[in-house]
Each structure stands twice: as C-alpha cells, then as structure tokens.
C-alpha cells in the first residue's frame, strides 16, 4: 500500500457494498441466531445508499468521501450498526482531513481513530464478540508493519471473524444468549470482514 486516493476510496466502498449485497442472507442468518435478524437487511440497505450517494457527487478529498459514507450509514442503517459503522468512518474522515492522497501512516492513524470511535460508541472491548474483535487486530497489523501485504489484511480479518465463534457475547442483543452465543460468528464481525476483504482487493489493485 503506497497511498489511497479518492478513486481508491470510492472503489473500496463499492467493493464493500458488493460483498455485503452478495452475503446479505448470510448476515441475516447470523443475526437470526444471536440478534434481531435484521443485520443483513440493514447493512445492505445502508451500503447501497452509500454507493448511490458517492455516484451522485464529485469528490476532491478522501476525507469528504469518508464523511459522506459516515453520514449515510448513520441515517440509513438501523439498529446499532448504523451508529457504530458511521462513527468509524466519521472519525476516520476527521483524522485524514486535509491529507490527500492518504499515506500509509495517515491511513493507519485514521484506522486507529475509527476503532477508538467504535469502542467509545459501543462501550465494547476486545473479547466481547463484537466488530471490535475484527477491527482491533487489523489496526494492530497496520500499526505494526511498514509494508502492508494485501492478502494479510484479509487473512487477519477472516481469522478474527471466525474466532468470534468461540466467544461468549457480553455486549448488545447477543449478550442475552450468554453461553448459547458460543458457536455463532458475530454478524458485525462478519460485515467488518467484508469491508476489510474489499480493502485488501483495492490495495492489491484488483479492479
């Protein structure tokens, strides 16, 4: 990863939307097991609205792309996911404001702020079976390496998502299920994985 430009950022979000649309039913099935059954529907609606919004305007800065993404997710995604994913992209946009294109260092700092926003908004920590369990190791990877390997971003996110299966939920709707939540992947962790899988493809240069 050398730098992220406006076109790369839009492509990242478009790819995220494609993956969420393709896996909408799967995300819903995950949420039926330990949630409200609406995660797939909410995320697919929200990310489709993000793409619609991004296609309707011309953008000069990555920060503006991320800010519009945040506002759209906050207003269009129901449940807890809208505020959480929206906060992540909003904090990211604020951190990289005035920086274009986004260097790897700036991207890493943006990711750190995004994670901090999720933790603050969701009052969650790692090990509680939430999207934090995917975002945290990905952020750690960006912080700990000078040469980002696209495949590693996807692999770390996927492994972290799969590990939520073994965690007892202590946050959100899933916490009502207590030990019965074990054996199920967290829906927010799954949708976070699709976002990072999309990012890895953009870093790799896959059109």
PDB file of C-alpha atoms in Angstrom:
ATOM      1  CA  UNK A   1       0.000   0.000   0.000  1.00  0.00           C
ATOM      2  CA  UNK A   2       1.579   3.253  -1.133  1.00  0.00           C
ATOM      3  CA  UNK A   3      -1.286   5.725  -0.835  1.00  0.00           C
ATOM      4  CA  UNK A   4      -5.052   5.931  -1.026  1.00  0.00           C
ATOM      5  CA  UNK A   5      -6.658   8.391  -3.421  1.00  0.00           C
ATOM      6  CA  UNK A   6     -10.287   9.450  -3.863  1.00  0.00           C
ATOM      7  CA  UNK A   7     -10.903   6.848  -6.603  1.00  0.00           C
ATOM      8  CA  UNK A   8      -9.371   4.075  -4.454  1.00  0.00           C
ATOM      9  CA  UNK A   9     -11.574   5.023  -1.506  1.00  0.00           C
ATOM     10  CA  UNK A  10     -14.730   5.005  -3.627  1.00  0.00           C
ATOM     11  CA  UNK A  11     -13.707   1.644  -5.074  1.00  0.00           C
ATOM     12  CA  UNK A  12     -13.188   0.307  -1.530  1.00  0.00           C
ATOM     13  CA  UNK A  13     -16.722   1.281  -0.579  1.00  0.00           C
ATOM     14  CA  UNK A  14     -18.208  -0.054  -3.821  1.00  0.00           C
ATOM     15  CA  UNK A  15     -16.477  -3.398  -3.279  1.00  0.00           C
ATOM     16  CA  UNK A  16     -17.658  -3.442   0.348  1.00  0.00           C
ATOM     17  CA  UNK A  17     -21.200  -2.925  -0.893  1.00  0.00           C
ATOM     18  CA  UNK A  18     -20.875  -5.744  -3.461  1.00  0.00           C
ATOM     19  CA  UNK A  19     -19.724  -8.172  -0.793  1.00  0.00           C
ATOM     20  CA  UNK A  20     -22.441  -7.143   1.657  1.00  0.00           C
ATOM     21  CA  UNK A  21     -25.123  -7.461  -1.050  1.00  0.00           C
ATOM     22  CA  UNK A  22     -23.825 -10.912  -2.041  1.00  0.00           C
ATOM     23  CA  UNK A  23     -23.812 -12.038   1.589  1.00  0.00           C
ATOM     24  CA  UNK A  24     -26.951 -10.266   2.811  1.00  0.00           C
ATOM     25  CA  UNK A  25     -28.797 -13.518   3.507  1.00  0.00           C
ATOM     26  CA  UNK A  26     -25.778 -14.971   5.317  1.00  0.00           C
ATOM     27  CA  UNK A  27     -25.505 -11.882   7.546  1.00  0.00           C
ATOM     28  CA  UNK A  28     -29.213 -12.130   8.275  1.00  0.00           C
ATOM     29  CA  UNK A  29     -28.839 -15.816   9.170  1.00  0.00           C
ATOM     30  CA  UNK A  30     -26.008 -14.978  11.587  1.00  0.00           C
ATOM     31  CA  UNK A  31     -28.190 -12.319  13.189  1.00  0.00           C
ATOM     32  CA  UNK A  32     -31.160 -14.681  13.426  1.00  0.00           C
ATOM     33  CA  UNK A  33     -29.041 -16.911  15.646  1.00  0.00           C
ATOM     34  CA  UNK A  34     -27.959 -14.274  18.183  1.00  0.00           C
ATOM     35  CA  UNK A  35     -29.633 -10.971  17.305  1.00  0.00           C
ATOM     36  CA  UNK A  36     -32.615  -9.197  15.793  1.00  0.00           C
ATOM     37  CA  UNK A  37     -32.462 -10.889  12.358  1.00  0.00           C
ATOM     38  CA  UNK A  38     -32.045  -7.533  10.598  1.00  0.00           C
ATOM     39  CA  UNK A  39     -28.270  -7.043  10.263  1.00  0.00           C
ATOM     40  CA  UNK A  40     -28.058  -8.208   6.647  1.00  0.00           C
ATOM     41  CA  UNK A  41     -31.049  -6.103   5.586  1.00  0.00           C
ATOM     42  CA  UNK A  42     -29.782  -3.019   7.409  1.00  0.00           C
ATOM     43  CA  UNK A  43     -26.214  -3.264   6.130  1.00  0.00           C
ATOM     44  CA  UNK A  44     -27.245  -3.995   2.531  1.00  0.00           C
ATOM     45  CA  UNK A  45     -29.615  -1.014   2.518  1.00  0.00           C
ATOM     46  CA  UNK A  46     -27.047   1.286   4.113  1.00  0.00           C
ATOM     47  CA  UNK A  47     -24.141   0.401   1.846  1.00  0.00           C
ATOM     48  CA  UNK A  48     -26.308   0.592  -1.275  1.00  0.00           C
ATOM     49  CA  UNK A  49     -27.260   4.114  -0.181  1.00  0.00           C
ATOM     50  CA  UNK A  50     -23.565   4.911   0.335  1.00  0.00           C
ATOM     51  CA  UNK A  51     -22.768   3.867  -3.243  1.00  0.00           C
ATOM     52  CA  UNK A  52     -25.768   5.837  -4.572  1.00  0.00           C
ATOM     53  CA  UNK A  53     -24.553   8.901  -2.686  1.00  0.00           C
ATOM     54  CA  UNK A  54     -20.959   8.572  -3.903  1.00  0.00           C
ATOM     55  CA  UNK A  55     -22.111   8.257  -7.519  1.00  0.00           C
ATOM     56  CA  UNK A  56     -24.220  11.402  -7.260  1.00  0.00           C
ATOM     57  CA  UNK A  57     -21.320  13.746  -6.421  1.00  0.00           C
ATOM     58  CA  UNK A  58     -17.787  14.654  -7.404  1.00  0.00           C
ATOM     59  CA  UNK A  59     -15.236  14.374  -4.598  1.00  0.00           C
ATOM     60  CA  UNK A  60     -11.956  16.199  -4.199  1.00  0.00           C
ATOM     61  CA  UNK A  61     -10.767  14.624  -0.939  1.00  0.00           C
ATOM     62  CA  UNK A  62     -10.740  11.203   0.693  1.00  0.00           C
ATOM     63  CA  UNK A  63     -11.983  12.847   3.886  1.00  0.00           C
ATOM     64  CA  UNK A  64     -15.154  14.035   2.120  1.00  0.00           C
ATOM     65  CA  UNK A  65     -15.809  10.545   0.718  1.00  0.00           C
ATOM     66  CA  UNK A  66     -15.485   9.041   4.194  1.00  0.00           C
ATOM     67  CA  UNK A  67     -17.602  11.764   5.806  1.00  0.00           C
ATOM     68  CA  UNK A  68     -20.487  11.253   3.363  1.00  0.00           C
ATOM     69  CA  UNK A  69     -20.191   7.495   3.903  1.00  0.00           C
ATOM     70  CA  UNK A  70     -20.440   8.022   7.656  1.00  0.00           C
ATOM     71  CA  UNK A  71     -23.483  10.289   7.447  1.00  0.00           C
ATOM     72  CA  UNK A  72     -25.280   7.931   5.074  1.00  0.00           C
ATOM     73  CA  UNK A  73     -24.638   4.892   7.280  1.00  0.00           C
ATOM     74  CA  UNK A  74     -25.819   6.754  10.371  1.00  0.00           C
ATOM     75  CA  UNK A  75     -29.073   7.781   8.707  1.00  0.00           C
ATOM     76  CA  UNK A  76     -29.840   4.653   6.640  1.00  0.00           C
ATOM     77  CA  UNK A  77     -28.646   1.665   8.706  1.00  0.00           C
ATOM     78  CA  UNK A  78     -30.978   0.632  11.510  1.00  0.00           C
ATOM     79  CA  UNK A  79     -30.098  -0.881  14.860  1.00  0.00           C
ATOM     80  CA  UNK A  80     -26.715  -0.483  16.499  1.00  0.00           C
ATOM     81  CA  UNK A  81     -24.760  -0.976  13.261  1.00  0.00           C
ATOM     82  CA  UNK A  82     -25.538   2.432  11.754  1.00  0.00           C
ATOM     83  CA  UNK A  83     -24.110   4.468  14.628  1.00  0.00           C
ATOM     84  CA  UNK A  84     -21.123   2.117  15.020  1.00  0.00           C
ATOM     85  CA  UNK A  85     -20.027   1.873  11.390  1.00  0.00           C
ATOM     86  CA  UNK A  86     -20.988   5.523  10.873  1.00  0.00           C
ATOM     87  CA  UNK A  87     -18.858   6.624  13.818  1.00  0.00           C
ATOM     88  CA  UNK A  88     -15.918   4.587  12.474  1.00  0.00           C
ATOM     89  CA  UNK A  89     -15.970   6.296   9.090  1.00  0.00           C
ATOM     90  CA  UNK A  90     -16.652   9.728  10.620  1.00  0.00           C
ATOM     91  CA  UNK A  91     -13.686   9.521  12.982  1.00  0.00           C
ATOM     92  CA  UNK A  92     -11.566   8.229  10.091  1.00  0.00           C
ATOM     93  CA  UNK A  93     -12.611  11.192   7.908  1.00  0.00           C
ATOM     94  CA  UNK A  94     -11.783  13.690  10.665  1.00  0.00           C
ATOM     95  CA  UNK A  95      -8.313  12.225  11.187  1.00  0.00           C
ATOM     96  CA  UNK A  96      -7.339  12.402   7.494  1.00  0.00           C
ATOM     97  CA  UNK A  97      -8.900  15.819   6.786  1.00  0.00           C
ATOM     98  CA  UNK A  98      -6.500  17.965   4.751  1.00  0.00           C
ATOM     99  CA  UNK A  99      -4.358  14.980   3.710  1.00  0.00           C
ATOM    100  CA  UNK A 100      -4.512  13.873   0.073  1.00  0.00           C
ATOM    101  CA  UNK A 101      -3.638  11.371  -1.070  1.00  0.00           C
ATOM    102  CA  UNK A 102      -3.703   9.322   2.149  1.00  0.00           C
ATOM    103  CA  UNK A 103      -0.297   7.923   3.050  1.00  0.00           C
ATOM    104  CA  UNK A 104       0.004   4.601   4.836  1.00  0.00           C
ATOM    105  CA  UNK A 105       0.821   6.427   8.060  1.00  0.00           C
ATOM    106  CA  UNK A 106      -2.255   8.655   7.732  1.00  0.00           C
ATOM    107  CA  UNK A 107      -4.412   5.640   6.876  1.00  0.00           C
ATOM    108  CA  UNK A 108      -3.170   3.829   9.969  1.00  0.00           C
ATOM    109  CA  UNK A 109      -3.941   6.828  12.176  1.00  0.00           C
ATOM    110  CA  UNK A 110      -7.398   7.043  10.584  1.00  0.00           C
ATOM    111  CA  UNK A 111      -7.990   3.376  11.352  1.00  0.00           C
ATOM    112  CA  UNK A 112      -6.874   3.902  14.956  1.00  0.00           C
ATOM    113  CA  UNK A 113      -9.374   6.724  15.373  1.00  0.00           C
ATOM    114  CA  UNK A 114     -12.107   4.665  13.701  1.00  0.00           C
ATOM    115  CA  UNK A 115     -11.522   1.813  16.158  1.00  0.00           C
ATOM    116  CA  UNK A 116     -11.461   4.231  19.095  1.00  0.00           C
ATOM    117  CA  UNK A 117     -14.798   5.603  17.893  1.00  0.00           C
ATOM    118  CA  UNK A 118     -16.351   2.132  17.718  1.00  0.00           C
ATOM    119  CA  UNK A 119     -15.078   1.279  21.213  1.00  0.00           C
ATOM    120  CA  UNK A 120     -16.344   4.569  22.653  1.00  0.00           C
ATOM    121  CA  UNK A 121     -19.735   4.405  20.921  1.00  0.00           C
ATOM    122  CA  UNK A 122     -20.337   0.712  21.588  1.00  0.00           C
ATOM    123  CA  UNK A 123     -18.698   0.706  25.038  1.00  0.00           C
ATOM    124  CA  UNK A 124     -17.053  -2.539  23.932  1.00  0.00           C
ATOM    125  CA  UNK A 125     -13.601  -4.049  24.296  1.00  0.00           C
ATOM    126  CA  UNK A 126     -11.884  -6.923  22.537  1.00  0.00           C
ATOM    127  CA  UNK A 127     -13.104 -10.371  23.519  1.00  0.00           C
ATOM    128  CA  UNK A 128     -16.778  -9.396  23.803  1.00  0.00           C
ATOM    129  CA  UNK A 129     -17.929 -10.863  20.467  1.00  0.00           C
ATOM    130  CA  UNK A 130     -18.414  -7.632  18.525  1.00  0.00           C
ATOM    131  CA  UNK A 131     -16.996  -5.915  15.431  1.00  0.00           C
ATOM    132  CA  UNK A 132     -14.177  -4.655  17.699  1.00  0.00           C
ATOM    133  CA  UNK A 133     -12.751  -8.187  17.583  1.00  0.00           C
ATOM    134  CA  UNK A 134     -12.113  -7.755  13.845  1.00  0.00           C
ATOM    135  CA  UNK A 135     -11.180  -4.078  13.731  1.00  0.00           C
ATOM    136  CA  UNK A 136      -8.645  -4.331  16.568  1.00  0.00           C
ATOM    137  CA  UNK A 137      -6.285  -6.960  15.052  1.00  0.00           C
ATOM    138  CA  UNK A 138      -6.460  -5.269  11.639  1.00  0.00           C
ATOM    139  CA  UNK A 139      -5.483  -1.940  13.207  1.00  0.00           C
ATOM    140  CA  UNK A 140      -2.688  -3.686  15.115  1.00  0.00           C
ATOM    141  CA  UNK A 141      -1.415  -5.095  11.823  1.00  0.00           C
ATOM    142  CA  UNK A 142      -1.341  -1.661  10.180  1.00  0.00           C
ATOM    143  CA  UNK A 143       0.431  -0.196  13.209  1.00  0.00           C
ATOM    144  CA  UNK A 144       2.987  -2.988  13.366  1.00  0.00           C
ATOM    145  CA  UNK A 145       4.209  -3.234   9.793  1.00  0.00           C
ATOM    146  CA  UNK A 146       5.872  -0.927   7.285  1.00  0.00           C
ATOM    147  CA  UNK A 147       4.948  -2.980   4.215  1.00  0.00           C
ATOM    148  CA  UNK A 148       1.233  -3.791   4.051  1.00  0.00           C
ATOM    149  CA  UNK A 149       0.504  -7.130   2.401  1.00  0.00           C
ATOM    150  CA  UNK A 150      -2.996  -7.100   0.912  1.00  0.00           C
ATOM    151  CA  UNK A 151      -3.557 -10.815   1.492  1.00  0.00           C
ATOM    152  CA  UNK A 152      -2.575 -10.494   5.146  1.00  0.00           C
ATOM    153  CA  UNK A 153      -5.207  -7.804   5.739  1.00  0.00           C
ATOM    154  CA  UNK A 154      -7.931 -10.181   4.507  1.00  0.00           C
ATOM    155  CA  UNK A 155      -6.478 -13.191   6.343  1.00  0.00           C
ATOM    156  CA  UNK A 156      -6.215 -11.379   9.672  1.00  0.00           C
ATOM    157  CA  UNK A 157      -9.792 -10.080   9.361  1.00  0.00           C
ATOM    158  CA  UNK A 158     -11.118 -13.506   8.390  1.00  0.00           C
ATOM    159  CA  UNK A 159      -9.344 -15.301  11.221  1.00  0.00           C
ATOM    160  CA  UNK A 160     -10.561 -12.693  13.722  1.00  0.00           C
ATOM    161  CA  UNK A 161     -14.134 -13.025  12.440  1.00  0.00           C
ATOM    162  CA  UNK A 162     -14.022 -16.809  12.757  1.00  0.00           C
ATOM    163  CA  UNK A 163     -12.630 -16.558  16.285  1.00  0.00           C
ATOM    164  CA  UNK A 164     -15.758 -14.684  17.425  1.00  0.00           C
ATOM    165  CA  UNK A 165     -17.473 -18.066  17.189  1.00  0.00           C
ATOM    166  CA  UNK A 166     -15.712 -19.183  20.370  1.00  0.00           C
ATOM    167  CA  UNK A 167     -16.520 -16.044  22.387  1.00  0.00           C
ATOM    168  CA  UNK A 168     -19.424 -15.655  24.799  1.00  0.00           C
ATOM    169  CA  UNK A 169     -21.241 -12.438  23.893  1.00  0.00           C
ATOM    170  CA  UNK A 170     -21.332  -9.822  26.645  1.00  0.00           C
ATOM    171  CA  UNK A 171     -22.479  -6.823  24.579  1.00  0.00           C
ATOM    172  CA  UNK A 172     -25.606  -5.956  22.636  1.00  0.00           C
ATOM    173  CA  UNK A 173     -28.535  -8.203  21.800  1.00  0.00           C
ATOM    174  CA  UNK A 174     -26.271 -11.262  21.553  1.00  0.00           C
ATOM    175  CA  UNK A 175     -25.416 -10.938  25.266  1.00  0.00           C
ATOM    176  CA  UNK A 176     -28.959 -12.105  26.107  1.00  0.00           C
ATOM    177  CA  UNK A 177     -27.980 -15.520  24.742  1.00  0.00           C
ATOM    178  CA  UNK A 178     -24.956 -15.824  27.077  1.00  0.00           C
ATOM    179  CA  UNK A 179     -23.297 -19.256  26.600  1.00  0.00           C
ATOM    180  CA  UNK A 180     -25.718 -20.076  23.765  1.00  0.00           C
ATOM    181  CA  UNK A 181     -23.981 -17.388  21.701  1.00  0.00           C
ATOM    182  CA  UNK A 182     -20.901 -19.658  21.521  1.00  0.00           C
ATOM    183  CA  UNK A 183     -20.653 -21.397  18.167  1.00  0.00           C
ATOM    184  CA  UNK A 184     -22.001 -18.422  16.206  1.00  0.00           C
ATOM    185  CA  UNK A 185     -19.995 -15.804  14.309  1.00  0.00           C
ATOM    186  CA  UNK A 186     -20.854 -12.257  15.307  1.00  0.00           C
ATOM    187  CA  UNK A 187     -22.757 -10.513  12.467  1.00  0.00           C
ATOM    188  CA  UNK A 188     -20.928  -7.188  12.927  1.00  0.00           C
ATOM    189  CA  UNK A 189     -17.610  -9.035  12.812  1.00  0.00           C
ATOM    190  CA  UNK A 190     -18.699 -10.698   9.563  1.00  0.00           C
ATOM    191  CA  UNK A 191     -19.695  -7.447   7.852  1.00  0.00           C
ATOM    192  CA  UNK A 192     -16.440  -5.877   9.095  1.00  0.00           C
ATOM    193  CA  UNK A 193     -14.561  -8.748   7.455  1.00  0.00           C
ATOM    194  CA  UNK A 194     -16.229  -7.969   4.100  1.00  0.00           C
ATOM    195  CA  UNK A 195     -15.138  -4.340   4.428  1.00  0.00           C
ATOM    196  CA  UNK A 196     -11.514  -5.370   5.042  1.00  0.00           C
ATOM    197  CA  UNK A 197     -11.613  -8.040   2.339  1.00  0.00           C
ATOM    198  CA  UNK A 198     -12.726  -5.285  -0.040  1.00  0.00           C
ATOM    199  CA  UNK A 199      -9.868  -3.082   1.195  1.00  0.00           C
ATOM    200  CA  UNK A 200      -7.340  -5.853   0.585  1.00  0.00           C
ATOM    201  CA  UNK A 201      -8.534  -6.160  -3.029  1.00  0.00           C
ATOM    202  CA  UNK A 202      -8.157  -2.403  -3.556  1.00  0.00           C
ATOM    203  CA  UNK A 203      -4.636  -2.482  -2.050  1.00  0.00           C
ATOM    204  CA  UNK A 204      -3.827  -5.384  -4.347  1.00  0.00           C
ATOM    205  CA  UNK A 205      -5.077  -3.362  -7.309  1.00  0.00           C
ATOM    206  CA  UNK A 206      -7.886  -5.685  -8.324  1.00  0.00           C
ATOM    207  CA  UNK A 207     -10.321  -3.685 -10.435  1.00  0.00           C
TER     208      UNK A 207
END
